mmCIF file of C-alpha atoms and ligand atoms in Angstrom:
data_model
loop_
_atom_site.group_PDB
_atom_site.id
_atom_site.type_symbol
_atom_site.label_atom_id
_atom_site.label_comp_id
_atom_site.label_asym_id
_atom_site.label_seq_id
_atom_site.Cartn_x
_atom_site.Cartn_y
_atom_site.Cartn_z
ATOM 1 C CA MET B 1 95.530 80.042 76.430
ATOM 2 C CA LYS B 2 91.920 79.316 75.475
ATOM 3 C CA ALA B 3 89.759 82.411 74.724
ATOM 4 C CA LEU B 4 86.249 82.992 73.601
ATOM 5 C CA MET B 5 86.421 85.455 70.719
ATOM 6 C CA LYS B 6 84.220 87.537 68.486
ATOM 7 C CA MET B 7 86.096 87.520 65.207
ATOM 8 C CA LEU B 8 83.682 89.047 62.760
ATOM 9 C CA PRO B 9 80.372 91.050 62.890
ATOM 10 C CA ALA B 10 78.366 88.202 61.361
ATOM 11 C CA SER B 11 79.703 85.341 63.359
ATOM 12 C CA GLY B 12 79.094 84.240 66.995
ATOM 13 C CA LEU B 13 81.844 83.471 69.487
ATOM 14 C CA GLU B 14 84.627 81.028 68.761
ATOM 15 C CA LEU B 15 86.804 79.179 71.206
ATOM 16 C CA ARG B 16 90.414 79.915 70.066
ATOM 17 C CA GLU B 17 93.861 79.178 71.166
ATOM 18 C CA VAL B 18 95.761 82.513 71.608
ATOM 19 C CA GLU B 19 98.918 83.923 73.102
ATOM 20 C CA LYS B 20 98.742 84.553 76.896
ATOM 21 C CA PRO B 21 98.722 88.381 77.225
ATOM 22 C CA VAL B 22 101.468 90.347 78.999
ATOM 23 C CA PRO B 23 100.411 93.153 81.373
ATOM 24 C CA ALA B 24 101.693 96.719 80.688
ATOM 25 C CA ARG B 25 103.244 98.731 83.525
ATOM 26 C CA ASP B 26 99.866 99.894 84.825
ATOM 27 C CA GLU B 27 98.041 96.538 84.452
ATOM 28 C CA VAL B 28 97.854 93.233 86.138
ATOM 29 C CA LEU B 29 97.516 89.679 84.677
ATOM 30 C CA ILE B 30 94.908 87.565 86.365
ATOM 31 C CA LYS B 31 94.132 83.863 86.048
ATOM 32 C CA VAL B 32 90.299 84.109 85.535
ATOM 33 C CA LYS B 33 88.560 81.828 88.038
ATOM 34 C CA ALA B 34 84.933 82.619 87.191
ATOM 35 C CA ALA B 35 83.454 84.830 84.467
ATOM 36 C CA ALA B 36 79.738 85.686 84.189
ATOM 37 C CA LEU B 37 77.647 86.127 81.032
ATOM 38 C CA CYS B 38 75.874 89.435 80.753
ATOM 39 C CA GLY B 39 73.227 90.916 78.465
ATOM 40 C CA THR B 40 75.807 93.174 77.040
ATOM 41 C CA ASP B 41 77.796 90.076 75.871
ATOM 42 C CA LEU B 42 74.711 88.887 73.943
ATOM 43 C CA HIS B 43 74.424 92.304 72.265
ATOM 44 C CA ILE B 44 78.060 91.893 71.188
ATOM 45 C CA ILE B 45 77.490 88.300 69.970
ATOM 46 C CA ASP B 46 74.402 89.388 67.942
ATOM 47 C CA TRP B 47 76.168 92.543 66.811
ATOM 48 C CA ASN B 48 73.010 94.645 67.169
ATOM 49 C CA MET B 49 72.775 98.455 66.695
ATOM 50 C CA TRP B 50 74.236 99.121 70.161
ATOM 51 C CA ALA B 51 77.210 96.873 69.442
ATOM 52 C CA GLN B 52 77.833 98.472 66.083
ATOM 53 C CA ASN B 53 77.953 101.985 67.534
ATOM 54 C CA SER B 54 79.963 101.225 70.640
ATOM 55 C CA GLY B 55 83.435 101.574 69.195
ATOM 56 C CA ILE B 56 84.206 97.864 69.506
ATOM 57 C CA LYS B 57 87.185 96.731 67.520
ATOM 58 C CA LEU B 58 87.206 93.111 66.370
ATOM 59 C CA PRO B 59 88.596 90.537 66.968
ATOM 60 C CA LEU B 60 87.704 90.856 70.634
ATOM 61 C CA ILE B 61 88.018 88.444 73.590
ATOM 62 C CA ALA B 62 84.517 88.744 74.976
ATOM 63 C CA GLY B 63 83.293 88.971 78.624
ATOM 64 C CA HIS B 64 83.668 91.620 81.225
ATOM 65 C CA GLU B 65 82.300 90.282 84.509
ATOM 66 C CA CYS B 66 84.876 88.197 86.324
ATOM 67 C CA CYS B 67 86.900 87.285 89.259
ATOM 68 C CA GLY B 68 90.444 85.817 89.398
ATOM 69 C CA GLU B 69 93.821 85.549 91.042
ATOM 70 C CA VAL B 70 96.560 87.971 90.343
ATOM 71 C CA VAL B 71 99.564 86.107 88.576
ATOM 72 C CA GLU B 72 101.621 89.030 87.295
ATOM 73 C CA VAL B 73 101.951 92.685 88.295
ATOM 74 C CA GLY B 74 103.001 95.480 86.089
ATOM 75 C CA LYS B 75 106.063 97.558 87.099
ATOM 76 C CA GLU B 76 104.180 100.625 88.234
ATOM 77 C CA VAL B 77 101.373 98.824 90.023
ATOM 78 C CA THR B 78 101.206 99.328 93.792
ATOM 79 C CA GLY B 79 98.725 97.777 96.312
ATOM 80 C CA LEU B 80 98.290 94.492 94.475
ATOM 81 C CA GLU B 81 100.253 91.297 94.803
ATOM 82 C CA ILE B 82 100.466 87.829 93.313
ATOM 83 C CA ASN B 83 97.786 85.511 94.673
ATOM 84 C CA ASP B 84 95.442 88.371 95.554
ATOM 85 C CA HIS B 85 91.785 87.663 94.635
ATOM 86 C CA VAL B 86 90.409 90.495 92.434
ATOM 87 C CA SER B 87 87.090 91.260 91.017
ATOM 88 C CA VAL B 88 87.091 93.473 87.971
ATOM 89 C CA GLU B 89 85.446 96.954 87.664
ATOM 90 C CA THR B 90 84.438 97.375 84.038
ATOM 91 C CA HIS B 91 84.424 101.191 84.041
ATOM 92 C CA ILE B 92 87.916 102.282 83.123
ATOM 93 C CA PRO B 93 88.262 105.992 84.022
ATOM 94 C CA CYS B 94 90.566 108.425 82.328
ATOM 95 C CA GLY B 95 91.757 109.889 85.631
ATOM 96 C CA LYS B 96 91.812 113.381 84.160
ATOM 97 C CA CYS B 97 88.365 114.748 83.629
ATOM 98 C CA LEU B 98 86.182 116.709 86.028
ATOM 99 C CA GLN B 99 84.197 113.663 87.255
ATOM 100 C CA CYS B 100 87.429 111.670 87.675
ATOM 101 C CA LYS B 101 88.882 114.535 89.900
ATOM 102 C CA ILE B 102 85.715 114.908 92.076
ATOM 103 C CA GLY B 103 85.232 111.138 92.900
ATOM 104 C CA GLU B 104 82.803 110.353 90.068
ATOM 105 C CA GLN B 105 85.030 108.147 88.007
ATOM 106 C CA HIS B 106 82.104 105.734 87.247
ATOM 107 C CA ILE B 107 80.699 108.446 84.900
ATOM 108 C CA CYS B 108 84.084 109.594 83.547
ATOM 109 C CA ASN B 109 83.844 111.844 80.421
ATOM 110 C CA ASP B 110 86.063 109.480 78.517
ATOM 111 C CA LEU B 111 84.879 106.259 79.906
ATOM 112 C CA LYS B 112 86.251 103.004 78.425
ATOM 113 C CA MET B 113 84.866 99.558 79.210
ATOM 114 C CA PHE B 114 86.746 96.475 80.044
ATOM 115 C CA GLY B 115 85.806 93.610 77.746
ATOM 116 C CA ILE B 116 84.150 96.055 75.277
ATOM 117 C CA ASN B 117 86.888 98.614 74.428
ATOM 118 C CA THR B 118 89.579 96.199 75.644
ATOM 119 C CA ASN B 119 89.945 92.398 75.581
ATOM 120 C CA GLY B 120 87.871 90.764 78.154
ATOM 121 C CA CYS B 121 87.730 87.742 80.483
ATOM 122 C CA PHE B 122 86.145 84.790 78.728
ATOM 123 C CA ALA B 123 89.679 83.235 78.682
ATOM 124 C CA GLU B 124 92.144 81.473 80.959
ATOM 125 C CA TYR B 125 93.936 84.763 81.601
ATOM 126 C CA ALA B 126 93.063 88.382 81.228
ATOM 127 C CA VAL B 127 95.124 91.674 81.528
ATOM 128 C CA VAL B 128 93.170 94.268 83.602
ATOM 129 C CA PRO B 129 94.049 97.939 84.312
ATOM 130 C CA ALA B 130 95.264 98.071 87.920
ATOM 131 C CA VAL B 131 92.803 100.762 88.676
ATOM 132 C CA CYS B 132 89.945 98.314 87.823
ATOM 133 C CA ALA B 133 91.329 95.215 89.646
ATOM 134 C CA VAL B 134 89.613 95.362 92.958
ATOM 135 C CA LYS B 135 91.113 93.176 95.763
ATOM 136 C CA ILE B 136 88.437 91.257 97.569
ATOM 137 C CA SER B 137 88.270 89.035 100.535
ATOM 138 C CA LYS B 138 89.295 85.450 100.081
ATOM 139 C CA LYS B 139 86.142 84.609 102.086
ATOM 140 C CA ILE B 140 84.049 85.411 99.012
ATOM 141 C CA SER B 141 83.788 82.511 96.412
ATOM 142 C CA PHE B 142 85.108 83.133 92.903
ATOM 143 C CA GLU B 143 81.581 82.725 91.479
ATOM 144 C CA PHE B 144 80.155 85.450 93.785
ATOM 145 C CA GLY B 145 83.358 87.533 92.990
ATOM 146 C CA SER B 146 82.456 87.239 89.260
ATOM 147 C CA VAL B 147 79.171 89.207 89.629
ATOM 148 C CA PHE B 148 80.331 92.195 91.675
ATOM 149 C CA GLU B 149 79.904 94.263 88.579
ATOM 150 C CA PRO B 150 76.213 93.745 87.816
ATOM 151 C CA LEU B 151 75.316 93.147 91.519
ATOM 152 C CA GLY B 152 77.097 96.413 92.419
ATOM 153 C CA THR B 153 74.793 98.329 90.108
ATOM 154 C CA SER B 154 71.711 96.986 91.755
ATOM 155 C CA PHE B 155 73.234 97.291 95.142
ATOM 156 C CA ARG B 156 74.091 100.982 94.644
ATOM 157 C CA ALA B 157 70.493 101.711 93.273
ATOM 158 C CA VAL B 158 69.105 100.253 96.511
ATOM 159 C CA GLN B 159 71.564 102.177 98.615
ATOM 160 C CA LYS B 160 70.614 105.369 96.934
ATOM 161 C CA CYS B 161 66.934 104.789 97.895
ATOM 162 C CA GLU B 162 67.618 104.323 101.552
ATOM 163 C CA VAL B 163 65.305 101.421 101.973
ATOM 164 C CA ALA B 164 65.603 100.350 105.587
ATOM 165 C CA GLY B 165 62.123 99.991 107.035
ATOM 166 C CA LYS B 166 60.602 100.966 103.769
ATOM 167 C CA ASN B 167 58.365 99.362 101.098
ATOM 168 C CA VAL B 168 60.196 98.698 97.832
ATOM 169 C CA ALA B 169 59.106 97.582 94.330
ATOM 170 C CA VAL B 170 61.610 96.046 91.906
ATOM 171 C CA ILE B 171 60.467 96.090 88.371
ATOM 172 C CA GLY B 172 61.982 93.327 86.189
ATOM 173 C CA CYS B 173 63.463 89.981 87.463
ATOM 174 C CA GLY B 174 66.395 89.618 85.119
ATOM 175 C CA SER B 175 69.573 89.059 87.030
ATOM 176 C CA ILE B 176 69.887 92.928 87.734
ATOM 177 C CA GLY B 177 66.353 92.956 89.303
ATOM 178 C CA LEU B 178 66.971 89.812 91.190
ATOM 179 C CA PHE B 179 70.236 91.232 92.680
ATOM 180 C CA ALA B 180 68.149 94.372 93.636
ATOM 181 C CA VAL B 181 65.649 92.181 95.535
ATOM 182 C CA ALA B 182 68.529 90.562 97.374
ATOM 183 C CA SER B 183 70.115 93.862 98.115
ATOM 184 C CA ALA B 184 66.877 95.467 99.329
ATOM 185 C CA LEU B 185 66.326 92.552 101.732
ATOM 186 C CA TYR B 186 69.904 92.783 102.970
ATOM 187 C CA MET B 187 69.490 96.604 103.562
ATOM 188 C CA GLY B 188 66.393 96.041 105.696
ATOM 189 C CA ALA B 189 63.455 96.762 103.451
ATOM 190 C CA SER B 190 60.164 95.786 105.082
ATOM 191 C CA GLN B 191 58.368 94.760 101.989
ATOM 192 C CA VAL B 192 60.114 93.775 98.693
ATOM 193 C CA ILE B 193 57.545 93.576 95.895
ATOM 194 C CA SER B 194 58.881 91.825 92.732
ATOM 195 C CA LEU B 195 57.259 92.490 89.350
ATOM 196 C CA ASP B 196 57.803 90.619 86.034
ATOM 197 C CA ILE B 197 55.824 88.970 83.324
ATOM 198 C CA SER B 198 57.685 85.635 83.588
ATOM 199 C CA SER B 199 56.619 83.162 86.284
ATOM 200 C CA PRO B 200 59.911 81.319 86.385
ATOM 201 C CA ARG B 201 61.824 84.496 87.069
ATOM 202 C CA LEU B 202 59.275 85.493 89.781
ATOM 203 C CA GLU B 203 59.848 82.154 91.408
ATOM 204 C CA ILE B 204 63.562 83.029 91.763
ATOM 205 C CA ALA B 205 62.638 86.414 93.358
ATOM 206 C CA LYS B 206 60.537 84.384 95.787
ATOM 207 C CA LYS B 207 63.445 82.001 96.586
ATOM 208 C CA ILE B 208 65.565 85.070 97.294
ATOM 209 C CA GLY B 209 62.935 86.210 99.827
ATOM 210 C CA ALA B 210 60.790 88.797 98.022
ATOM 211 C CA THR B 211 57.689 89.334 100.194
ATOM 212 C CA THR B 212 55.213 89.710 97.285
ATOM 213 C CA ILE B 213 55.550 88.714 93.587
ATOM 214 C CA ILE B 214 53.230 90.192 91.010
ATOM 215 C CA ASN B 215 52.921 88.931 87.470
ATOM 216 C CA SER B 216 52.182 92.287 85.803
ATOM 217 C CA ALA B 217 50.845 90.697 82.694
ATOM 218 C CA GLU B 218 48.099 88.886 84.692
ATOM 219 C CA GLU B 219 47.439 90.999 87.796
ATOM 220 C CA ASP B 220 46.226 94.500 88.524
ATOM 221 C CA THR B 221 49.734 95.802 89.537
ATOM 222 C CA VAL B 222 48.765 99.266 90.674
ATOM 223 C CA ASN B 223 45.931 98.236 92.826
ATOM 224 C CA LYS B 224 47.731 95.307 94.344
ATOM 225 C CA ILE B 225 50.736 97.468 95.435
ATOM 226 C CA LYS B 226 48.475 100.264 96.652
ATOM 227 C CA SER B 227 46.475 97.862 98.831
ATOM 228 C CA SER B 228 49.640 96.419 100.357
ATOM 229 C CA THR B 229 50.878 99.915 101.241
ATOM 230 C CA ASN B 230 47.714 101.393 102.890
ATOM 231 C CA GLY B 231 46.783 103.099 99.513
ATOM 232 C CA TYR B 232 49.960 105.217 99.489
ATOM 233 C CA GLY B 233 52.238 103.310 97.041
ATOM 234 C CA VAL B 234 55.768 102.302 97.620
ATOM 235 C CA ASP B 235 58.627 104.406 99.073
ATOM 236 C CA ALA B 236 61.065 103.322 96.478
ATOM 237 C CA ILE B 237 61.174 101.643 93.041
ATOM 238 C CA ILE B 238 64.186 99.955 91.468
ATOM 239 C CA GLU B 239 63.571 99.845 87.766
ATOM 240 C CA CYS B 240 65.410 97.035 86.131
ATOM 241 C CA SER B 241 63.202 96.119 83.140
ATOM 242 C CA GLY B 242 63.903 98.901 80.633
ATOM 243 C CA ASN B 243 60.256 98.441 79.520
ATOM 244 C CA VAL B 244 58.670 101.730 78.631
ATOM 245 C CA GLY B 245 55.209 100.790 79.756
ATOM 246 C CA ALA B 246 56.520 99.364 83.054
ATOM 247 C CA ILE B 247 58.639 102.473 83.766
ATOM 248 C CA GLU B 248 55.545 104.774 83.134
ATOM 249 C CA GLN B 249 53.314 102.488 85.289
ATOM 250 C CA GLY B 250 55.822 102.765 88.122
ATOM 251 C CA PHE B 251 54.929 106.387 88.650
ATOM 252 C CA LYS B 252 51.406 105.359 89.340
ATOM 253 C CA PHE B 253 52.465 103.327 92.355
ATOM 254 C CA LEU B 254 55.293 105.487 93.674
ATOM 255 C CA ARG B 255 54.070 107.250 96.761
ATOM 256 C CA LYS B 256 54.370 111.090 97.243
ATOM 257 C CA GLY B 257 57.957 111.843 98.181
ATOM 258 C CA GLY B 258 59.126 108.442 96.771
ATOM 259 C CA LYS B 259 62.421 107.659 95.208
ATOM 260 C CA TYR B 260 62.793 106.032 91.764
ATOM 261 C CA ALA B 261 65.999 104.452 90.660
ATOM 262 C CA LEU B 262 66.437 103.699 87.020
ATOM 263 C CA ILE B 263 68.819 101.029 85.668
ATOM 264 C CA GLY B 264 66.998 99.359 82.727
ATOM 265 C CA LEU B 265 67.676 100.991 79.405
ATOM 266 C CA PRO B 266 64.396 101.823 77.502
ATOM 267 C CA GLY B 267 64.619 101.395 73.728
ATOM 268 C CA LYS B 268 62.637 104.537 73.191
ATOM 269 C CA ASN B 269 61.489 107.707 74.934
ATOM 270 C CA ILE B 270 59.055 107.609 77.701
ATOM 271 C CA SER B 271 56.161 109.954 78.182
ATOM 272 C CA LEU B 272 55.709 111.465 81.630
ATOM 273 C CA ASP B 273 53.584 114.155 83.199
ATOM 274 C CA LEU B 274 56.333 115.852 85.115
ATOM 275 C CA GLY B 275 53.846 118.003 87.030
ATOM 276 C CA SER B 276 51.698 115.392 88.521
ATOM 277 C CA GLU B 277 54.151 112.441 88.614
ATOM 278 C CA VAL B 278 57.400 114.212 89.731
ATOM 279 C CA ILE B 279 56.994 117.860 90.767
ATOM 280 C CA PHE B 280 53.878 117.909 92.914
ATOM 281 C CA LYS B 281 54.627 114.468 93.972
ATOM 282 C CA GLY B 282 58.076 115.611 95.308
ATOM 283 C CA ALA B 283 59.585 112.399 93.744
ATOM 284 C CA SER B 284 63.272 111.907 93.345
ATOM 285 C CA ILE B 285 64.600 110.155 90.195
ATOM 286 C CA PHE B 286 68.042 108.721 90.003
ATOM 287 C CA GLY B 287 69.947 107.365 86.937
ATOM 288 C CA ILE B 288 72.302 104.641 87.924
ATOM 289 C CA HIS B 289 75.218 103.829 85.800
ATOM 290 C CA GLY B 290 77.722 101.423 87.412
ATOM 291 C CA ARG B 291 79.126 101.459 90.806
ATOM 292 C CA LYS B 292 80.642 104.214 92.896
ATOM 293 C CA MET B 293 84.416 103.712 92.783
ATOM 294 C CA PHE B 294 85.042 102.475 95.264
ATOM 295 C CA SER B 295 82.535 103.023 98.060
ATOM 296 C CA THR B 296 79.977 100.701 96.427
ATOM 297 C CA TRP B 297 82.674 98.037 96.143
ATOM 298 C CA TYR B 298 83.674 98.404 99.796
ATOM 299 C CA ALA B 299 80.019 98.022 101.124
ATOM 300 C CA LEU B 300 79.298 95.189 98.760
ATOM 301 C CA GLU B 301 82.439 93.291 99.734
ATOM 302 C CA ASN B 302 81.348 93.535 103.397
ATOM 303 C CA ALA B 303 77.791 92.462 102.404
ATOM 304 C CA LEU B 304 79.018 89.289 100.610
ATOM 305 C CA ALA B 305 81.633 88.462 103.216
ATOM 306 C CA SER B 306 78.830 88.555 105.875
ATOM 307 C CA GLY B 307 77.023 85.707 104.132
ATOM 308 C CA ARG B 308 73.754 87.594 104.566
ATOM 309 C CA LEU B 309 73.281 88.894 100.971
ATOM 310 C CA ASN B 310 71.310 86.098 99.348
ATOM 311 C CA ILE B 311 72.396 85.967 95.695
ATOM 312 C CA SER B 312 72.845 82.092 95.346
ATOM 313 C CA PRO B 313 69.412 81.641 93.616
ATOM 314 C CA VAL B 314 70.493 84.179 90.847
ATOM 315 C CA ILE B 315 73.378 82.023 89.661
ATOM 316 C CA THR B 316 71.403 79.376 87.949
ATOM 317 C CA HIS B 317 74.141 77.723 85.827
ATOM 318 C CA LYS B 318 77.883 77.046 86.131
ATOM 319 C CA MET B 319 79.787 75.533 83.230
ATOM 320 C CA ALA B 320 83.136 75.124 81.495
ATOM 321 C CA LEU B 321 84.110 77.759 78.840
ATOM 322 C CA GLU B 322 83.934 74.944 76.214
ATOM 323 C CA ASP B 323 80.123 74.839 76.887
ATOM 324 C CA PHE B 324 79.712 78.406 75.992
ATOM 325 C CA GLU B 325 77.154 77.745 73.150
ATOM 326 C CA ASN B 326 74.827 76.008 75.628
ATOM 327 C CA GLY B 327 75.219 78.921 78.183
ATOM 328 C CA ILE B 328 74.431 81.553 75.586
ATOM 329 C CA GLU B 329 71.371 79.518 74.433
ATOM 330 C CA LEU B 330 70.121 79.240 77.960
ATOM 331 C CA ALA B 331 70.581 82.957 78.487
ATOM 332 C CA LYS B 332 69.008 83.926 75.317
ATOM 333 C CA LYS B 333 65.858 81.796 75.960
ATOM 334 C CA GLY B 334 65.527 83.124 79.470
ATOM 335 C CA ILE B 335 65.996 79.676 80.976
ATOM 336 C CA ALA B 336 69.069 80.777 82.831
ATOM 337 C CA SER B 337 69.373 83.899 85.045
ATOM 338 C CA LYS B 338 73.102 84.256 85.573
ATOM 339 C CA VAL B 339 75.511 81.850 83.739
ATOM 340 C CA VAL B 340 78.975 81.639 85.145
ATOM 341 C CA PHE B 341 81.861 80.139 83.147
ATOM 342 C CA ILE B 342 84.732 78.426 84.908
ATOM 343 C CA PRO B 343 87.708 78.748 82.472
HETATM 344 ZN ZN1 ZN L 401 77.682 93.336 82.444
HETATM 345 ZN ZN1 ZN L 402 87.660 110.811 83.473
#
């Protein structure tokens, strides 16, 4: 089969012809129908500090966000059949630690990641641990199925902030932020204010339905948000930029009693006056890593099957696996939001 591989630290991806894998007793083999490119893949391609320290063994078939059709089922697998459509949860839980036992597998103590610690899905076929192969409705397109993983992170952050009838700010309009905008609108937020420093990205937020867009490099963000919320600030913030300055600024426009969900990973420590910004304010801060397994998946599947979760504008490019160099280039330059490969 064709597979996009990272062979050596210093080289990019290569399209190779490799043996079609065989599923172990607790795995399924899927025919990959759509696979999305993620920022994490770019880190692996560039072999940055994070990639060097994440226990990746090369050579590796890259890619972790995908959707496909089950073509072979391991001996011990139950609940999955040939022809089922599945989307892949990338968090592979150990099943034995405290969190795994109390329903918090997504933050397992011995978490492994599909496509990072195992071969991934930028290929015609992929083996997936059965626990991570989530059967989804055939009503959902393969391309939407391929983005459950990143979308689920945004969706859960918005769920956590209970946004119905509330004013929400989403910081950062990368695909995670854009998915958060779509999720907040779907869940009934009254105002969804999108912030970024890139006008083309903000335009996508507008296309999704963001009620206000703010270019934070050009506008007085705090005043603009305060004046659209009667001076109080927003009820909730979904932070998707990972930008230290933006994260700190968020506390200035979060209202008293507000909720702040953090997804973006800052490259360095942030400085925060806990007294005035969190304690006296009665603010709640949530760290969001991955999706609840599998309550987020259940709600997200319903949302996508309803046709009311508007994520189409986020998937800006679809292409064959052979065009990977172009896809990576578009993503690196920020021209593409989500690139989906069709193997
Ligand atoms: Zn990803
Ligand atoms: Zn565990």
